[in-house]
PDB file of C-alpha atoms in Angstrom:
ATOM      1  CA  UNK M   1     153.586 -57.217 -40.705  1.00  0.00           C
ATOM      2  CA  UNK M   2     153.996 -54.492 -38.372  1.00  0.00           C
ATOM      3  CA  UNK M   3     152.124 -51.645 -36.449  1.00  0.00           C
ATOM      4  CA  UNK M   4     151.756 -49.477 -39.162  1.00  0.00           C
ATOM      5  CA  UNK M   5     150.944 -51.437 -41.970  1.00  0.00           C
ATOM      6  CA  UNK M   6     148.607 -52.935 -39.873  1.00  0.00           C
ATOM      7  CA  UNK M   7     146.579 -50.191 -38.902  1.00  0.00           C
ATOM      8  CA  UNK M   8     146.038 -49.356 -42.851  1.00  0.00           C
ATOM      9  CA  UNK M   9     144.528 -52.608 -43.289  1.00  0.00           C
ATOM     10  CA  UNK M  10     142.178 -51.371 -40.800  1.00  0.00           C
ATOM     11  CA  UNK M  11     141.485 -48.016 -42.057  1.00  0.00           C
ATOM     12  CA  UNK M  12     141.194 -49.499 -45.243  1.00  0.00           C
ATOM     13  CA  UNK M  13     138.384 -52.362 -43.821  1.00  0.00           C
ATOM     14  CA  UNK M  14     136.699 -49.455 -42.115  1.00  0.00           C
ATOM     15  CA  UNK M  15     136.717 -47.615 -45.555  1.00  0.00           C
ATOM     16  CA  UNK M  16     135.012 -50.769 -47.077  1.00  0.00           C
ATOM     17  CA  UNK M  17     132.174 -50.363 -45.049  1.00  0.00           C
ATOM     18  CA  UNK M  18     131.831 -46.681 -44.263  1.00  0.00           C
ATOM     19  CA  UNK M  19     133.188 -45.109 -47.736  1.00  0.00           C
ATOM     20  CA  UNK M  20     134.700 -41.585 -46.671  1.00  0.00           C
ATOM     21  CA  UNK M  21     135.886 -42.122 -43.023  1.00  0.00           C
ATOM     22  CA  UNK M  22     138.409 -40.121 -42.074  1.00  0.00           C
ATOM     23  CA  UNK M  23     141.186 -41.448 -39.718  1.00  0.00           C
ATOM     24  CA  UNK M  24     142.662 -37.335 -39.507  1.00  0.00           C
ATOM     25  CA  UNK M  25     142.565 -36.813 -35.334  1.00  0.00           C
ATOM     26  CA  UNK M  26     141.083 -40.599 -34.832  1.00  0.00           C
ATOM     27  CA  UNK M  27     142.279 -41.451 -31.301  1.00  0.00           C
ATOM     28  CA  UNK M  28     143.559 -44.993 -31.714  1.00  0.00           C
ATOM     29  CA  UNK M  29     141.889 -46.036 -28.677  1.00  0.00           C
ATOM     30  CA  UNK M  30     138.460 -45.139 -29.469  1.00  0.00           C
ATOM     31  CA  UNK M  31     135.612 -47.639 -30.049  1.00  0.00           C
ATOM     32  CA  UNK M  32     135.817 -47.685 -34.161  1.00  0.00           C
ATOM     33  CA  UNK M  33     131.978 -48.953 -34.010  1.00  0.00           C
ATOM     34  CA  UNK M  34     131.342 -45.599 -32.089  1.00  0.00           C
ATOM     35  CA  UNK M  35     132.985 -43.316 -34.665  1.00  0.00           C
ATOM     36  CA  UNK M  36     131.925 -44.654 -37.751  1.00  0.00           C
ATOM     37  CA  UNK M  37     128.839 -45.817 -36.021  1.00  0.00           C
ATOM     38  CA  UNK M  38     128.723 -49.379 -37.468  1.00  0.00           C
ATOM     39  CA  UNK M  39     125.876 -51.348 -36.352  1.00  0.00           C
ATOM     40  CA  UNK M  40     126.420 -55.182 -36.168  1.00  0.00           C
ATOM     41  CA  UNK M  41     126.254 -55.932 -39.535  1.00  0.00           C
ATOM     42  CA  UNK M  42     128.315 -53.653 -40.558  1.00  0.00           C
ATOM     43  CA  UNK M  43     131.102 -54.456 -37.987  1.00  0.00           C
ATOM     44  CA  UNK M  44     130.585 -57.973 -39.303  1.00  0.00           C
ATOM     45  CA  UNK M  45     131.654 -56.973 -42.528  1.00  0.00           C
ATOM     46  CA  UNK M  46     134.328 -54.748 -41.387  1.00  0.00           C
ATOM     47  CA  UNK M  47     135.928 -58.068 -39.869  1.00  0.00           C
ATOM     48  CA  UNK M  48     135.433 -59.821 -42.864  1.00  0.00           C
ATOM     49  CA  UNK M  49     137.153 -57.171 -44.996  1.00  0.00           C
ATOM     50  CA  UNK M  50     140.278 -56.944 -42.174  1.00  0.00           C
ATOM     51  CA  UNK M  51     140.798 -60.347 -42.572  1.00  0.00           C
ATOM     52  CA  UNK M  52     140.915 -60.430 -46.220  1.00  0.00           C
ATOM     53  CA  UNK M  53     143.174 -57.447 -46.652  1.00  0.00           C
ATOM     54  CA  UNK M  54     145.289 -58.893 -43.471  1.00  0.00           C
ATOM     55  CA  UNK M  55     145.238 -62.810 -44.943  1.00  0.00           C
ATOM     56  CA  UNK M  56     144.429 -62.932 -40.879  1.00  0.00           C
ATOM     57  CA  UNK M  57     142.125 -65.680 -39.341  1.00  0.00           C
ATOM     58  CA  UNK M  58     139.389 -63.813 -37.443  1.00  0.00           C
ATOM     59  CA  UNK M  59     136.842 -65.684 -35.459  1.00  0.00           C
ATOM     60  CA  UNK M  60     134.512 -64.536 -32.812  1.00  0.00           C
ATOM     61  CA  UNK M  61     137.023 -65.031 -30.139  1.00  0.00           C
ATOM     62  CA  UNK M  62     138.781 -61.755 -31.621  1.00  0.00           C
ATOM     63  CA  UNK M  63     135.422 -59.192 -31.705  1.00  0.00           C
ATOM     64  CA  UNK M  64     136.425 -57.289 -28.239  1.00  0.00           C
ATOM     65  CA  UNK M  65     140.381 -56.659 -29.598  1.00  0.00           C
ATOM     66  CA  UNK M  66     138.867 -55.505 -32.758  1.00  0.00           C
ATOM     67  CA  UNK M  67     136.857 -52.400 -31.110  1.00  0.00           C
ATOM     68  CA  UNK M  68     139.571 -49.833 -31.357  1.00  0.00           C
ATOM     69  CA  UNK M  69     142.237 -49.240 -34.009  1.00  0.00           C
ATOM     70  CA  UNK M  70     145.058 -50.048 -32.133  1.00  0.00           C
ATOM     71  CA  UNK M  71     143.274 -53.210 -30.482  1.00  0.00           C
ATOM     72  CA  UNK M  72     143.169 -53.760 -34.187  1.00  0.00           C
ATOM     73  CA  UNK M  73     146.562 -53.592 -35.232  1.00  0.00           C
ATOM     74  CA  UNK M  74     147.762 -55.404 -32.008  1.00  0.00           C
ATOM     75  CA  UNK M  75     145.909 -58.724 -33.100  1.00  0.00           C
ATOM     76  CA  UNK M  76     147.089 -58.174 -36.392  1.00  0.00           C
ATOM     77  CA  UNK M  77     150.604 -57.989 -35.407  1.00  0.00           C
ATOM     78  CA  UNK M  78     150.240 -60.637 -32.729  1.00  0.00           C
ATOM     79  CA  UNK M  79     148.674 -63.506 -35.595  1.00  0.00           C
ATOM     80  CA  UNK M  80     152.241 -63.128 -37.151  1.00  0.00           C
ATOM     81  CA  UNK M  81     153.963 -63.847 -34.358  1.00  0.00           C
ATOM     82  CA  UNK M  82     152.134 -66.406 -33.251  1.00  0.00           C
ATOM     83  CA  UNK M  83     149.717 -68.637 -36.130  1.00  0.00           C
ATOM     84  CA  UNK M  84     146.116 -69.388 -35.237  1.00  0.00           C
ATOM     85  CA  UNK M  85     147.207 -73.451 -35.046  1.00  0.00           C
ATOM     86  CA  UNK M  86     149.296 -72.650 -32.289  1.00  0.00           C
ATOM     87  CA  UNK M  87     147.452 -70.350 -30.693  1.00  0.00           C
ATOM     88  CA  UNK M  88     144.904 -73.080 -29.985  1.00  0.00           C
ATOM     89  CA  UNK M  89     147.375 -75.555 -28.544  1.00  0.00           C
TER      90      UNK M  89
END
């Protein structure tokens, strides 16, 4: 996987929850709870949805690289480099 692709799983997670959001103009580095204005719940499911659409493990561990889009796509991109067994060691 790579950047792009996966920053539309994102906007596609984020579309699961908030139906309509637009990504037009998004800075990549803002809080995506802040624009969409997900409470918890809904950030919950947003993580859910991302790692469905990504096949990605997400655990709690991950919550403060999911806040923006890019943090986002960086995880993403950094669970195929390196798989959740190893990352444990």
């Amino acid at each position: 996987m790579n950047h792009d692709q996966a920053k539309e799983f994102v906007r596609q997670a984020v579309q699961r929850v908030v139906p309509g959001a637009e990504f037009t103009g998004l800075d990549p580095r803002v809080s995506l709870r802040d624009a969409f204005e997900m409470d918890s719940l809904d950030f919950l499911e947003f993580v859910e949805a991302l790692a469905e659409l990504s096949g990605t493990e997400l655990t709690e561990d991950d919550y403060p690289a999911l806040d923006t889009w890019d943090g986002c796509a960086a995880r993403l991109v950094g669970e195929e480099r390196t798989p959740a067994h190893e990352r444990r060691g």
